[in-house]
Coordinates of C-alpha atoms in Angstrom, one line a residue:
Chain A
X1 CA 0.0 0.0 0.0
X2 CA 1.1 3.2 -0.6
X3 CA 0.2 6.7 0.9
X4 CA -0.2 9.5 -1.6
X5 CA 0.0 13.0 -0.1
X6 CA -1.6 15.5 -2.1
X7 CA 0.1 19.0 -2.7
X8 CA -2.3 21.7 -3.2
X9 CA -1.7 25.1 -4.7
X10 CA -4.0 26.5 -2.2
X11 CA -4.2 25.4 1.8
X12 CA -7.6 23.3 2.0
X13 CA -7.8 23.6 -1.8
X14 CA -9.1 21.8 -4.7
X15 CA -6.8 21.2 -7.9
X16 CA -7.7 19.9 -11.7
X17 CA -5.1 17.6 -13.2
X18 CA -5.4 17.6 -16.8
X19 CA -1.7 16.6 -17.8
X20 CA 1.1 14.4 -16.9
X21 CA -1.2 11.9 -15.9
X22 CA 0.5 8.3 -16.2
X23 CA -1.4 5.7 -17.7
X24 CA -1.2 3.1 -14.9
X25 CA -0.5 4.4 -11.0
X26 CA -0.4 1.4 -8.0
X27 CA -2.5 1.4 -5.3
X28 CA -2.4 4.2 -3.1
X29 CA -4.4 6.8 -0.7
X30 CA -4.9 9.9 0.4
X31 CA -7.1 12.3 2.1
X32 CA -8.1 14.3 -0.2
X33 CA -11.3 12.6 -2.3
X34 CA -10.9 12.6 -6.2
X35 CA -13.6 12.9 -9.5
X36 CA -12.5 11.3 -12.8
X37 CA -14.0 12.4 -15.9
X38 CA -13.3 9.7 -18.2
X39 CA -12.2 10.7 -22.0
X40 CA -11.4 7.8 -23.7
X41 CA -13.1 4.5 -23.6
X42 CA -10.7 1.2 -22.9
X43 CA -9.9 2.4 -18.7
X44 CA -9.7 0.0 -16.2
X45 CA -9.8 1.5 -12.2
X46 CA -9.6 -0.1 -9.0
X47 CA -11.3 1.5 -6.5
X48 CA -11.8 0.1 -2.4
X49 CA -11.3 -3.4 -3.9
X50 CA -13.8 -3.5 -6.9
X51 CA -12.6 -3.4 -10.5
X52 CA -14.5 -0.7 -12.6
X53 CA -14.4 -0.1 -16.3
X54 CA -16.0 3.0 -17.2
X55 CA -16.8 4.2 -20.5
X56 CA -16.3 7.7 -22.1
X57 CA -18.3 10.6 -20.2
X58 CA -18.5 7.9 -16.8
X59 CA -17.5 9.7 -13.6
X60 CA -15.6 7.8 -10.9
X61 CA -15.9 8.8 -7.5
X62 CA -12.6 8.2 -4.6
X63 CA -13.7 8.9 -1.6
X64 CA -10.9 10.0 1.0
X65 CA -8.5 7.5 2.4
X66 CA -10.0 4.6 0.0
X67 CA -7.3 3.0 -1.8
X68 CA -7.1 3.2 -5.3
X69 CA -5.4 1.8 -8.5
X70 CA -4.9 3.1 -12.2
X71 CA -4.5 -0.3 -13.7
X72 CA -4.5 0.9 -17.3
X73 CA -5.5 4.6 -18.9
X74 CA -5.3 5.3 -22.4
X75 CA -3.0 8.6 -22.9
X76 CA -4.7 11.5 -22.0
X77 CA -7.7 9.4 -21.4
X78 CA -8.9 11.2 -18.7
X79 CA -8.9 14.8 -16.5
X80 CA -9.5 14.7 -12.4
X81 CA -10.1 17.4 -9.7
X82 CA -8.8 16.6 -6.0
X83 CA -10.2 18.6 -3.2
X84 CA -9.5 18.0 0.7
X85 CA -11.2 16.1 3.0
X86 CA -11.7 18.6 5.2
X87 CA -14.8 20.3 2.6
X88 CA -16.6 16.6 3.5
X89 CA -15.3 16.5 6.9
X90 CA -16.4 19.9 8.3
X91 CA -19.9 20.0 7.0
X92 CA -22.3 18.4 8.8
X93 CA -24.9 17.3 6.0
X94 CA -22.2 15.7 4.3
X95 CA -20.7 13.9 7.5
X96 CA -24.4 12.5 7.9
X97 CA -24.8 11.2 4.2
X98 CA -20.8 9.8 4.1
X99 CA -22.1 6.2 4.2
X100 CA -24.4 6.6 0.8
X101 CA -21.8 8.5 -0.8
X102 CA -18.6 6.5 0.1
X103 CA -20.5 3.3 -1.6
X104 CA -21.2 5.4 -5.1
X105 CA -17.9 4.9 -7.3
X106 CA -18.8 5.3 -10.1
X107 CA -21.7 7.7 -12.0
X108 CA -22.8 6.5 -15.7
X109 CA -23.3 8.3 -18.6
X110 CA -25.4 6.1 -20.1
X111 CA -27.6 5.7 -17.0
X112 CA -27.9 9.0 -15.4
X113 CA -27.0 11.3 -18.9
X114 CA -28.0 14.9 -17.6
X115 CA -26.5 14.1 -14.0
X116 CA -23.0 13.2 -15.7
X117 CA -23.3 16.1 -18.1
X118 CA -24.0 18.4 -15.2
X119 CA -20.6 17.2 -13.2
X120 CA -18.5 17.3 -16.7
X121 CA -19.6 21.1 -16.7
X122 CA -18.4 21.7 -13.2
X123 CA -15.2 20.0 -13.3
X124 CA -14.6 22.3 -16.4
X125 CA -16.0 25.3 -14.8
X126 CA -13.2 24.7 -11.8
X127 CA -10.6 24.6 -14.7
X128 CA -11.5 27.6 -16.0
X129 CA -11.4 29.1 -12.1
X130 CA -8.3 28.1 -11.4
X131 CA -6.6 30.3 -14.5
X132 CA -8.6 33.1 -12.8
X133 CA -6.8 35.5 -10.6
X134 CA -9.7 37.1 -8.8
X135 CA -10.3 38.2 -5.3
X136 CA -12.1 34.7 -4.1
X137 CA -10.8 32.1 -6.5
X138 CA -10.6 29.4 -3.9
X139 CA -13.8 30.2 -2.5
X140 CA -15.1 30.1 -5.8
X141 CA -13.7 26.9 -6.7
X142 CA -14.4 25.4 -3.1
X143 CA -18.1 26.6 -3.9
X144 CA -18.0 24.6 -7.1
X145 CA -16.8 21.7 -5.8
X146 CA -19.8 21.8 -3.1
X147 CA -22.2 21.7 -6.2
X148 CA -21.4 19.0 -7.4
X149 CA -21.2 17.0 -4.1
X150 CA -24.8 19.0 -3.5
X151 CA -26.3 17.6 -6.9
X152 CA -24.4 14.0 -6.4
X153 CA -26.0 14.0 -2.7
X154 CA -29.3 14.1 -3.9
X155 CA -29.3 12.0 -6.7
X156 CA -27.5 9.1 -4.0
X157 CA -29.8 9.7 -1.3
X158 CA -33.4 10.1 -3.9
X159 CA -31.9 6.8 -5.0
X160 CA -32.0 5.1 -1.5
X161 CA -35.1 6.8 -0.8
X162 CA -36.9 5.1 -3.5
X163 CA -35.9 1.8 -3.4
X164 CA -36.6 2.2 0.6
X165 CA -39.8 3.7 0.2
X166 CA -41.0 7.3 1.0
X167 CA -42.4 6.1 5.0
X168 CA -38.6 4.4 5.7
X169 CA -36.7 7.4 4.6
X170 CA -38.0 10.8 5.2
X171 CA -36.3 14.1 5.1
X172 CA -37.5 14.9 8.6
X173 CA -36.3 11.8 9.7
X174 CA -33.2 12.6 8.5
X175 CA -32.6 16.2 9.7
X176 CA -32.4 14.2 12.9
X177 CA -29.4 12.1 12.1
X178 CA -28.0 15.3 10.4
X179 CA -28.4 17.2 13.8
X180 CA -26.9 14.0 15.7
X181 CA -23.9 13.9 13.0
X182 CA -23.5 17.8 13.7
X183 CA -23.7 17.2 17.4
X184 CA -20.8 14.4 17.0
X185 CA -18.4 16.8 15.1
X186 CA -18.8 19.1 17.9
X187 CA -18.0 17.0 20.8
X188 CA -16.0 14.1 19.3
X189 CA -12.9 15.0 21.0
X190 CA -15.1 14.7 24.9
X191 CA -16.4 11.5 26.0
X192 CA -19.6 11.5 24.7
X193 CA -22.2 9.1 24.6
X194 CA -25.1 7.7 22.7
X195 CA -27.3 8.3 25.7
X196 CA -26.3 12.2 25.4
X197 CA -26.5 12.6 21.4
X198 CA -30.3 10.8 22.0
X199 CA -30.9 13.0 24.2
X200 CA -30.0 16.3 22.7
X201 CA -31.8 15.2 19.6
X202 CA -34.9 14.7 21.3
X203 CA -35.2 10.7 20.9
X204 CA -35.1 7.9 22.9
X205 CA -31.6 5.6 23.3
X206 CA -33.7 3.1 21.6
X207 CA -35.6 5.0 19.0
X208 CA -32.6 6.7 18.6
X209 CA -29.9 3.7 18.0
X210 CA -32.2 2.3 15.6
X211 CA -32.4 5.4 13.4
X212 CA -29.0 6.0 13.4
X213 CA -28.3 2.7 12.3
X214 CA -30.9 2.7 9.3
X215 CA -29.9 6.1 8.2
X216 CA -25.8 5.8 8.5
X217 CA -25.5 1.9 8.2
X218 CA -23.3 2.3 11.1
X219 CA -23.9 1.9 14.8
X220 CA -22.9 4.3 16.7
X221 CA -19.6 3.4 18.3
X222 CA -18.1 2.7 14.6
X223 CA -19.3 5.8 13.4
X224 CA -17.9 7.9 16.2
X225 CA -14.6 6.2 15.8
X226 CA -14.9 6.8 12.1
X227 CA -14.8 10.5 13.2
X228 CA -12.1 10.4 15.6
X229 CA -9.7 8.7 13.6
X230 CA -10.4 11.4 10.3
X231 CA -9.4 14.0 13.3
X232 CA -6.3 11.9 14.5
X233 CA -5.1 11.7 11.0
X234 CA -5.6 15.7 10.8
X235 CA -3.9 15.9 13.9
X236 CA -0.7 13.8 13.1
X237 CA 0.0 16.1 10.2
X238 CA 1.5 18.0 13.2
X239 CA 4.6 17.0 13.8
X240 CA 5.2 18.9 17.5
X241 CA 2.5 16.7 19.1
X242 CA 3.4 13.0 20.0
X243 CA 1.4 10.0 18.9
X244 CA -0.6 9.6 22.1
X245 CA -1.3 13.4 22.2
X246 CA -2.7 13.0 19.0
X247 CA -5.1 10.5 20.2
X248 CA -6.3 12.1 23.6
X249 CA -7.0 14.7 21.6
X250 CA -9.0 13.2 19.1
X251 CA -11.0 11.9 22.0
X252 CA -9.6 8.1 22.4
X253 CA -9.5 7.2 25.8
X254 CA -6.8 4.7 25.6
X255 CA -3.6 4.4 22.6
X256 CA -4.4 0.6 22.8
X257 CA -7.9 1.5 21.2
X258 CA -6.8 4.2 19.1
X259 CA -4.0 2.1 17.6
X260 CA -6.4 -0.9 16.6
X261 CA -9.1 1.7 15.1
X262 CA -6.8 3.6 13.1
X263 CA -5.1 0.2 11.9
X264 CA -8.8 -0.9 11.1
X265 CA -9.6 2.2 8.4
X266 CA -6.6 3.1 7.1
X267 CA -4.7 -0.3 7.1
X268 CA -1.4 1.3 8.8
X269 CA -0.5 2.1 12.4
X270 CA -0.4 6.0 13.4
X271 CA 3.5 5.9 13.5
X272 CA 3.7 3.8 10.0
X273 CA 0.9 7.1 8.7
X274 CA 3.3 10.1 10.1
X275 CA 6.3 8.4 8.4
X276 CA 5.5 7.8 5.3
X277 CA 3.9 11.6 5.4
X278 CA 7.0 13.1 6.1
X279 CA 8.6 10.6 3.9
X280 CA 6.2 11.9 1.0
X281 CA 7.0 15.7 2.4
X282 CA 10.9 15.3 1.7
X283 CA 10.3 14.4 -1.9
Chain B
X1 CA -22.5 46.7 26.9
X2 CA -24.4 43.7 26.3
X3 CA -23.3 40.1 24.8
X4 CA -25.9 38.6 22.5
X5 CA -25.6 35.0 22.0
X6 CA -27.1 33.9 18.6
X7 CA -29.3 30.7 19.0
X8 CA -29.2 29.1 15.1
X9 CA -31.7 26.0 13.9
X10 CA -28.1 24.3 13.1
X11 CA -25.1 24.2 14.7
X12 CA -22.7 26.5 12.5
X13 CA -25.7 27.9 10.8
X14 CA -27.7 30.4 9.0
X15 CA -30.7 32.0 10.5
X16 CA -33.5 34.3 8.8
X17 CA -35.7 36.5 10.9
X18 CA -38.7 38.8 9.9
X19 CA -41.0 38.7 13.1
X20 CA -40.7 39.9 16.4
X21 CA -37.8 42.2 15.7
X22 CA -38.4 45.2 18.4
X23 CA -38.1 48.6 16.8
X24 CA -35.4 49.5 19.4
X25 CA -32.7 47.1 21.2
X26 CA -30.0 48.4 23.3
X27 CA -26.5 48.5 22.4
X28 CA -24.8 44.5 22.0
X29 CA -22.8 42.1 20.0
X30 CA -22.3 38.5 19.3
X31 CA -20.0 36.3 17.8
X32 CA -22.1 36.3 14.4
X33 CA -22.4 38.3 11.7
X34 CA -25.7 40.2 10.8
X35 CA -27.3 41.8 7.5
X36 CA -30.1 44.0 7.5
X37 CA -32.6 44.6 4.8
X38 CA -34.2 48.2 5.7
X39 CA -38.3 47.6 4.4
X40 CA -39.4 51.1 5.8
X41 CA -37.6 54.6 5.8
X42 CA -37.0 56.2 9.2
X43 CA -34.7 53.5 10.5
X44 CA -32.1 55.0 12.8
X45 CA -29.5 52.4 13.6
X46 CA -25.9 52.6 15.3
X47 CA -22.5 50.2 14.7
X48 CA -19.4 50.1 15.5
X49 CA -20.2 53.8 17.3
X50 CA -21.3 54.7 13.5
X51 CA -24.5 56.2 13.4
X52 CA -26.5 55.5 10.0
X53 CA -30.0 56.3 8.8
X54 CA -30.9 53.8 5.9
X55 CA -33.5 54.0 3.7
X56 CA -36.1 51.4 1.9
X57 CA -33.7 49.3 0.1
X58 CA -30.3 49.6 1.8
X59 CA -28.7 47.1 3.4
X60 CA -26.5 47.4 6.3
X61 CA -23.6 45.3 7.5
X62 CA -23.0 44.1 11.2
X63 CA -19.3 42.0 11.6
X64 CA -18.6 39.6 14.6
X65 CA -18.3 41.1 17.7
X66 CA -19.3 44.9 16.2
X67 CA -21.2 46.8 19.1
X68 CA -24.6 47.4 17.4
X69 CA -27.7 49.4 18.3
X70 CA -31.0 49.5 16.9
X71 CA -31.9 53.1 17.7
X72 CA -35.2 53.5 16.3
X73 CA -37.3 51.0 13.6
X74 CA -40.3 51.0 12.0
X75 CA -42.6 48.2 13.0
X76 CA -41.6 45.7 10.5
X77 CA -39.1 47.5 8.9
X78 CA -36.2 45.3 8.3
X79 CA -35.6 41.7 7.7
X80 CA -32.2 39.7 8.5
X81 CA -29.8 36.8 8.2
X82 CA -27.7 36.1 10.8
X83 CA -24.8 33.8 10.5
X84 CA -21.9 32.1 12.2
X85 CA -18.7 33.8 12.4
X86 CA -17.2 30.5 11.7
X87 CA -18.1 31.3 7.9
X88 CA -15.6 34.3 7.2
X89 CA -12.8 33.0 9.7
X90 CA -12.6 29.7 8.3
X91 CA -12.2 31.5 4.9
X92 CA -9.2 32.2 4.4
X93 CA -10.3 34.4 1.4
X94 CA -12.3 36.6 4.1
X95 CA -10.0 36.5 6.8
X96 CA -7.5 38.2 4.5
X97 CA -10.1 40.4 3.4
X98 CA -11.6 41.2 6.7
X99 CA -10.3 44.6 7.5
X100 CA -11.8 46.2 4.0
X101 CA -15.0 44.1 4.8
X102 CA -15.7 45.0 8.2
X103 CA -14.7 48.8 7.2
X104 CA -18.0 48.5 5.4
X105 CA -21.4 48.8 7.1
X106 CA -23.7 50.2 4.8
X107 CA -24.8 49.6 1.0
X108 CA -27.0 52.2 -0.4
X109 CA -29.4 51.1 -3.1
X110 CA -29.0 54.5 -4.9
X111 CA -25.9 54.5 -5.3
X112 CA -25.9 50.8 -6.1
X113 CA -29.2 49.5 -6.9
X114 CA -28.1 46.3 -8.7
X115 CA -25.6 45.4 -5.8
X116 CA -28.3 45.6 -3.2
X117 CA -31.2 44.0 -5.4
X118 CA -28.5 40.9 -6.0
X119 CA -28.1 40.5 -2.4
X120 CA -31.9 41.3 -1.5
X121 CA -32.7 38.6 -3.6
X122 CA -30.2 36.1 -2.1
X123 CA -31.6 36.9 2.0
X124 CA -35.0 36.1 0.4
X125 CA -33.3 32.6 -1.3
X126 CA -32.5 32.0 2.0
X127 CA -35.7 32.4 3.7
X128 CA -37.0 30.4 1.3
X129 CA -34.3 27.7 1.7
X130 CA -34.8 27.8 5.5
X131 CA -38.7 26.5 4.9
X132 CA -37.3 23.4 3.1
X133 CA -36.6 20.4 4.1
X134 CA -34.3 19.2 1.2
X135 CA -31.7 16.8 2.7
X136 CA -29.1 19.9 2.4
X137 CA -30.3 22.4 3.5
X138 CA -27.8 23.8 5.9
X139 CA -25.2 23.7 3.0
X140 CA -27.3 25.1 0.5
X141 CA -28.0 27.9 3.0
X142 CA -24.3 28.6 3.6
X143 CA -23.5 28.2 -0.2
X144 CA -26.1 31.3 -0.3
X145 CA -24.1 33.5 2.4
X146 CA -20.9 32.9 0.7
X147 CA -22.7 34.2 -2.7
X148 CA -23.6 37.3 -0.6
X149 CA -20.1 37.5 0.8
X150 CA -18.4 37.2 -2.9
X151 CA -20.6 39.7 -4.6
X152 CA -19.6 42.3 -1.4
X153 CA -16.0 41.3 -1.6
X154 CA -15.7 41.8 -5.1
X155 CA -17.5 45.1 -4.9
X156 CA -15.5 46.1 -1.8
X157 CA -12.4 45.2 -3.4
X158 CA -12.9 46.9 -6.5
X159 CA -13.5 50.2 -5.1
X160 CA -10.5 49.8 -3.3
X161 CA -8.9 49.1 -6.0
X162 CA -10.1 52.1 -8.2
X163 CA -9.3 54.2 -5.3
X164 CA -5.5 53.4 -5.0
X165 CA -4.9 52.6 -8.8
X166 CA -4.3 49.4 -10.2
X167 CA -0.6 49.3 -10.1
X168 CA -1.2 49.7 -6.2
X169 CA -3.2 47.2 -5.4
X170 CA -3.3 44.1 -8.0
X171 CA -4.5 40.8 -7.8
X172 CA -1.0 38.8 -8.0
X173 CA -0.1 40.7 -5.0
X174 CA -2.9 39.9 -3.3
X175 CA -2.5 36.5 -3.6
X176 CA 0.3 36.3 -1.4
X177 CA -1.7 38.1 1.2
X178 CA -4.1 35.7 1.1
X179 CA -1.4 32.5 0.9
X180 CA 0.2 34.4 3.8
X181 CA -3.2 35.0 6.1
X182 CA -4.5 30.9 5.0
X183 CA -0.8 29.7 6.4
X184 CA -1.2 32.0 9.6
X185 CA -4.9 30.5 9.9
X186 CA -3.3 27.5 10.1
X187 CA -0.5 27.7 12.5
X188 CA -2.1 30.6 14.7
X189 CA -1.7 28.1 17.5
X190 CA 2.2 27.0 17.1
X191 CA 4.8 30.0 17.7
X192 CA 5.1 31.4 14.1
X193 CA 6.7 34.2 13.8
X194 CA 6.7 37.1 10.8
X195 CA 10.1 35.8 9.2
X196 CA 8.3 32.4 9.0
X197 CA 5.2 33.5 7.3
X198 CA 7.1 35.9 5.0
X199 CA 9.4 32.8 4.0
X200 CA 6.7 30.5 3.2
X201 CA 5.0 33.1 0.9
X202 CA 8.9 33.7 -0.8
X203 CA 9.1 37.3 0.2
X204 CA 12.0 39.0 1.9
X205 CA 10.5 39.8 5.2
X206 CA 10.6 43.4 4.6
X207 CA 8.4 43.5 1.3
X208 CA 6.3 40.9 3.1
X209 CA 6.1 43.1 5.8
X210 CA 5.2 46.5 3.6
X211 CA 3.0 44.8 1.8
X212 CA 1.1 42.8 4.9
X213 CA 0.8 46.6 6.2
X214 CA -1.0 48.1 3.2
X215 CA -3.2 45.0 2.1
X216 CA -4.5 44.4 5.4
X217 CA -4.4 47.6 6.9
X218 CA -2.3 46.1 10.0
X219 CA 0.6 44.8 11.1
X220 CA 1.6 40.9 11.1
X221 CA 1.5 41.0 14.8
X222 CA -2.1 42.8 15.1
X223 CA -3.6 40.7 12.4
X224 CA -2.0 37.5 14.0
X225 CA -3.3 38.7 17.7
X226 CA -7.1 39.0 15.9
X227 CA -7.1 35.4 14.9
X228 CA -6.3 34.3 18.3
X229 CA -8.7 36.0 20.0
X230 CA -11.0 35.0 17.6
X231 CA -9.9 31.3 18.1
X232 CA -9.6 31.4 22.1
X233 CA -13.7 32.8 21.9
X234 CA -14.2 29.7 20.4
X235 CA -12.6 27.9 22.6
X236 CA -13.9 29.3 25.8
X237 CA -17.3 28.4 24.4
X238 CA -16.1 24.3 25.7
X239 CA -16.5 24.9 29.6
X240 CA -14.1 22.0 30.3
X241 CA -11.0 24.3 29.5
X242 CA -9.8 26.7 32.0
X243 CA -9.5 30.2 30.7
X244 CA -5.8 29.7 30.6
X245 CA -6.0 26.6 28.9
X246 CA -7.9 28.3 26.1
X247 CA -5.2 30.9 26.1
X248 CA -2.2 28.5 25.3
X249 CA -4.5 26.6 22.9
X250 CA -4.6 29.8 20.7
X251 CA -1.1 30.5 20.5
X252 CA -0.6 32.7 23.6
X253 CA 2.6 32.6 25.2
X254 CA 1.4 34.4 28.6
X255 CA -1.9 35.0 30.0
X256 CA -1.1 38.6 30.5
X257 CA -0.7 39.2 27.0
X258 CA -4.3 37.3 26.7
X259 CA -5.9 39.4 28.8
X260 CA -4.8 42.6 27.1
X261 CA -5.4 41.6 24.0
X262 CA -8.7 39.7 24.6
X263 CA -9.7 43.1 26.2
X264 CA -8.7 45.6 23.2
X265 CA -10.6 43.6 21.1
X266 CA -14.3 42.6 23.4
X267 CA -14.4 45.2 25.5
X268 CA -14.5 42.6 28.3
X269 CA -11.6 40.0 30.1
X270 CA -12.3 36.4 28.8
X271 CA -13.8 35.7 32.2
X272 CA -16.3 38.3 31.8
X273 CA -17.0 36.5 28.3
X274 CA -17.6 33.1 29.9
X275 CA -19.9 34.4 32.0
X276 CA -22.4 36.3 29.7
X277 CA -21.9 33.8 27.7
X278 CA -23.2 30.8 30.5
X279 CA -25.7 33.1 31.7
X280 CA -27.4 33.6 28.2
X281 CA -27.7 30.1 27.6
X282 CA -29.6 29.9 31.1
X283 CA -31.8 32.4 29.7

């Protein structure tokens, strides 16, 4: 496995890669989550473990920190924008709907025509930003890059609504989880419990534990240490704190726990994910 | 002086409010930022000790923490959004444009009628936005305050701009302001130091200096003490850290210094803070 680190042009930024892209890459990671606009028919990707091969006009979606492999591109077969974590991370609605969106990899032309078309135009329109040398341009582009994740998002969810049905999977149903997901942001790095995020949601543990489950997919616990580890990993970026700082701080309440959850979702230990960043940050 | 604390509908949010707004309401500020839409003429209103009479049409500009008074209003004669400071300081597009921004308070509709109907147009999107319940919402809301923000800044900018001459004031410049206030955003907490920030934008640190001065209107060290402050309000807003605690966590290196500063820039010591701040949410 090997860790990718990402350089921006701007802190928190989004890039488009148009050139110099090889035609195969081996499996790797990184933080930041990347859209691929297919140009040329004949591409074969690897994405989280699943083979995909898209046809001219597909999207393919990487999520942050899933691991990924070009296995073959034709030449200037394709274009990609990358953009930080941090835009999923730090929003709540997003936070709340990462389990439908981490499963989409991949976006159809032929299925979902004006959806694709809609994304191609955006990826172009944060090309065309990035030659810009106005005031905002990274707000701009950061703005850009949330429309697409906005029209995505709703496309995902409508998807799971319907083949749910309307009664399973409301939208007011949902603003809870969204408020719980918010909540957890907040106060992951305190010791927080599922009995306090029920209750400042307004719903029983039970009632509460079983929406949280239907809507996320995830219980709870996992999805809490989803969050703290994402935070860890922000946090051992800086070099001045120690390992264990990094996770008290993230809100682990023990290194021993922190150690086997971080090895869990990002298949390294904390120590083996701060070397090979500096490693990546001497090159 | 009074300390208003904002209550949203979501956490880091955007709130719209056209009922029960009293015609008068004695001097205060909060944390987030307010814009006005003046319905009725007759509308006497003071910030930042500024008096300022709007008419039908104008729209007037409140910035975090700005002592605000509504002097005298018609009965529904205004409509506003309030949002979380969290939205310009987490920008760093804003934060490097902050001291032309918050120099601004007022946009009259006569002198700029298109301006203020684009931006009357988007606090109504967003009162309409605020009655949905599209899975989204909170980010579709925001999306809509940074649309208001980047049609201001580019406005605010401009004139700026037009008022010093181009060769004064351009946007490559500019750019290295804002690399330079997103690296300081970043590392407000560690011990950086002017040199530092001047070498990472690859400027000798007198132009960096110079030009920090007459971008921003203040010095590396004044800018740099804003952001902490900032920071440490946010961080006494967690009642598990001690006021010193919160002090070291911004960057401070004494809490002397803290206190000073906190004071210049609240009109209050951060204990004072705490406490309006805990006795508010009683309320």
């Amino acid at each position: 496995m090997q860790k990718e680190i990402i350089k921006y042009p701007h802190i928190h930024g989004v890039s488009f890669t148009n050139e110099g892209i090889p035609t195969s890459f081996p499996s790797h990671w990184h933080n930041a989550a990347e859209f691929i606009l297919i140009l040329k028919d004949g591409c074969k990707y690897k994405i989280d473990g699943r083979l995909y091969a898209p046809e001219k006009g597909d999207i393919l979606l990487v999520w942050p920190r899933e691991l990924h492999e070009v296995v073959h591109t034709q030449e200037n077969g394709l274009v990609l924008i990358q953009f930080s974590s941090y835009l999923l991370e730090s929003n709540s609605d997003f936070a709340a709907a990462s389990h439908f969106l981490n499963e989409c990899h991949i976006l159809k032309r032929k299925e979902n025509p004006e959806l694709a078309a809609k994304i191609e135009d955006l990826i172009y329109q944060i090309r065309d930003m990035q030659k810009n040398t106005q005031y905002f341009t990274e707000t701009r582009c950061k703005l850009l890059v949330y429309e697409i994740l906005l029209i995505l998002g709703d496309f995902i969810l409508k998807e799971h609504q319907q083949s749910l049905g309307n009664e399973n999977f409301s939208d007011r149903l949902w603003e809870y989880i969204r408020y719980a997901c918010s909540y957890i942001a907040e106060h992951s790095a305190e010791n927080i419990t599922q009995a306090e995020v029920a209750e400042k949601t307004g719903l029983s543990q039970y009632y509460f534990s079983k929406l949280f489950n239907e809507y996320t997919k995830m219980s709870f616990p996992s999805y809490l240490a989803g969050i703290r580890v994402q935070n860890a990993i922000n946090l051992l970026e800086n070099e001045s704190l120690s390992v264990t700082d990094c996770a008290f701080e993230a809100g682990f309440q023990s290194t021993t726990t922190f150690n086997k959850l971080f090895h869990e979702r990002t298949g390294c230990s904390p120590r083996q994910y701060r070397k090979m960043r500096s490693q990546n940050k001497q090159e």
